[in-house]
XYZ file of C-alpha atoms in Angstrom:
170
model
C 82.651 98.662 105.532
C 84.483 96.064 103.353
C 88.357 96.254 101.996
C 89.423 95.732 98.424
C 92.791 94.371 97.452
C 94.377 94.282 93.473
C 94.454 97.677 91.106
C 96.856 100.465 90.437
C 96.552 102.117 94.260
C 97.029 98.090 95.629
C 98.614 95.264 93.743
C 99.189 96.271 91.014
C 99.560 92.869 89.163
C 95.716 92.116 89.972
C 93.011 93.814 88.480
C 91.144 96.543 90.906
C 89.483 94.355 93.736
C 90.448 91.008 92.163
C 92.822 89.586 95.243
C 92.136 87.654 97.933
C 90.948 86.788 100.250
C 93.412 84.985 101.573
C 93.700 81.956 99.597
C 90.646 81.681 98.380
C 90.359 81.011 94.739
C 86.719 80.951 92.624
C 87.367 78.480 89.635
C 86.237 79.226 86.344
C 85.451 75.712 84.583
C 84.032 77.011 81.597
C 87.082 78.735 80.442
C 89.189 75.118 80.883
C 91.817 74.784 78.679
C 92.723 70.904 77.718
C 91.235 69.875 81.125
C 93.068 72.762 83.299
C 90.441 75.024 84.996
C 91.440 78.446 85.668
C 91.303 80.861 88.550
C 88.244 83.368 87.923
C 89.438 86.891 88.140
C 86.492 88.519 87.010
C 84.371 88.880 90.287
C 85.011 91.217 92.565
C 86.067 90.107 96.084
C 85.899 92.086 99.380
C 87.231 91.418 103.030
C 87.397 92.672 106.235
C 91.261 92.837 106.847
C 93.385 94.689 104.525
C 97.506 94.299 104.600
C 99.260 95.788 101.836
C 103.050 96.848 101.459
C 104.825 98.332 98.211
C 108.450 99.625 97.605
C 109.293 101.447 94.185
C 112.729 102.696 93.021
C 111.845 106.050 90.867
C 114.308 107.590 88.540
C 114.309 110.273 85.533
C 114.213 109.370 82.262
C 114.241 112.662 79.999
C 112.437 115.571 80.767
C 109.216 115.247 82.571
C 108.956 111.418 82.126
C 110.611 109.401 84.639
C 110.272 105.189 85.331
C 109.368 103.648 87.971
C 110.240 99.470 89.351
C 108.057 98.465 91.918
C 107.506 95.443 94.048
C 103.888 94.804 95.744
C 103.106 92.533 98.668
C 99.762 91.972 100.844
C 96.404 90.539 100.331
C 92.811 90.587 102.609
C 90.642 88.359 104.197
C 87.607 87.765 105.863
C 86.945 88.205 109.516
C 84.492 85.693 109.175
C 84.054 83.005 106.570
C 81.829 85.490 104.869
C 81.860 87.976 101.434
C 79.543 89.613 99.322
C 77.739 88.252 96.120
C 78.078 90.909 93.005
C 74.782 92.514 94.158
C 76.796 93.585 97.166
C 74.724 91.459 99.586
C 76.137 89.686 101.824
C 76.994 85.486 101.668
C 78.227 83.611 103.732
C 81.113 80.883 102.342
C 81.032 77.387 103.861
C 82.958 75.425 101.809
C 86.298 76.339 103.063
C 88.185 78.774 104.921
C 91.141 79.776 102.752
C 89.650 83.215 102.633
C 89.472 83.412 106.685
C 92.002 85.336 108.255
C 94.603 83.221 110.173
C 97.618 84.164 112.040
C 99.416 80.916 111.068
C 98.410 80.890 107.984
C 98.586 84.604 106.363
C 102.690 85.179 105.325
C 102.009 82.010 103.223
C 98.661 84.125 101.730
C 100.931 87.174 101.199
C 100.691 88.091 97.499
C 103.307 89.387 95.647
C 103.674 91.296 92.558
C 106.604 93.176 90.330
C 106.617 95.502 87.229
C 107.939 98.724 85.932
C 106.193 101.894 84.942
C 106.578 105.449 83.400
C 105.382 108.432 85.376
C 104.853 112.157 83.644
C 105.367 114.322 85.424
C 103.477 117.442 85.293
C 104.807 119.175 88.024
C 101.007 119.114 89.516
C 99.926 116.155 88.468
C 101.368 112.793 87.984
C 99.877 110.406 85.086
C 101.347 106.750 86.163
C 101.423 103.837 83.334
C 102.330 100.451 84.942
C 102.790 96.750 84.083
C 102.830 94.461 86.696
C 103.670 90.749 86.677
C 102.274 88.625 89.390
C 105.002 86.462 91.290
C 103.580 84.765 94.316
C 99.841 84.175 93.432
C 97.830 82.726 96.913
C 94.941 81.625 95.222
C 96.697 78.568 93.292
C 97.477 75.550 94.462
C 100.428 75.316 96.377
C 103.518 74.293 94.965
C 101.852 76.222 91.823
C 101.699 79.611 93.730
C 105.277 80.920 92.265
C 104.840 82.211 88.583
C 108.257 83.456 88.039
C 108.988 80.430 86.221
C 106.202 80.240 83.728
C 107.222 83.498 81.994
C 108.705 83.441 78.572
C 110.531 86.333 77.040
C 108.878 86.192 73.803
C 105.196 85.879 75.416
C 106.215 88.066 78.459
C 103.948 91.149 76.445
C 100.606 88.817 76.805
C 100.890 88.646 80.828
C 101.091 91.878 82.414
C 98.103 93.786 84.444
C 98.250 97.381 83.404
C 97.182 100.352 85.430
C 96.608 103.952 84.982
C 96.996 106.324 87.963
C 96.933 109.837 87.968
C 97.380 111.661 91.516
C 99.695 114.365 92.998
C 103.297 114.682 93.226
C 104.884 113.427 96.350
């Protein structure tokens, strides 16, 4: 019934079912840090249109581990300016519609994430092991949305959202 955006079979640089929609962004005051509040990326979110692309570059390593670099795009929205509370009941969201699709407005709601990963492979079965960075985040403000920028090399290890696949050889 409802689309989830975000984990390691979407974006992989969001959490599982963390993205979207759209723009939308739920604040988190209490976790304000000298006066900036931050995006809340603890609840899950759900939509009724789903657009997701990814394109990865795999290569060996040694033996049965290869690596991976990957680049995710996409997010979801609502139909309607509606979602579902935690419960799983549905709300309905009047205060705005950045989570509402719009055909204007979704390439500038398109988010977009990068990282690298290692993949054993088992011949079978594949065990995936990714970091993801997130580079275009639709839920800030804009002119804050890119994030490329606010990486340091020497903090780079605190930022990334890992995710653990395992699935079948393709």
């Amino acid at each position: 019934k409802y689309f989830f955006a975000g984990g390691s079979n979407s974006i992989r640089a969001w959490a599982p079912r963390r993205l979207g929609p759209g723009a939308y962004a739920q604040y988190d005051s209490a976790s304000a840090v000298n006066g900036i509040v931050s995006i809340d990326y603890t609840t899950e979110r759900a939509g009724d249109i789903l657009l997701e692309s990814s394109i990865e570059f795999r290569s060996n390593l040694v033996g049965f581990i290869d690596y991976a670099l990957f680049l995710d795009a996409g997010n979801m929205w609502l139909w309607k300016s509606a979602g579902l509370k935690d419960d799983g009941s549905e709300f309905i969201e009047n205060e705005n519609d950045d989570g509402k699709f719009n055909w204007g407005m979704a390439p500038n709601q398109i988010a977009i994430g990068t990282g690298f990963g290692l993949r054993l492979d088992f011949s079978f079965l594949v065990l995936r092991l990714d970091l993801a960075y997130r580079v275009l985040d639709p839920g800030l403000p804009k002119g804050d949305r890119f994030l490329l920028d606010n990486y340091k090399l020497n903090t780079l290890w605190k930022e990334p959202t890992l995710n653990i696949g395992i699935g079948y050889p393709f």
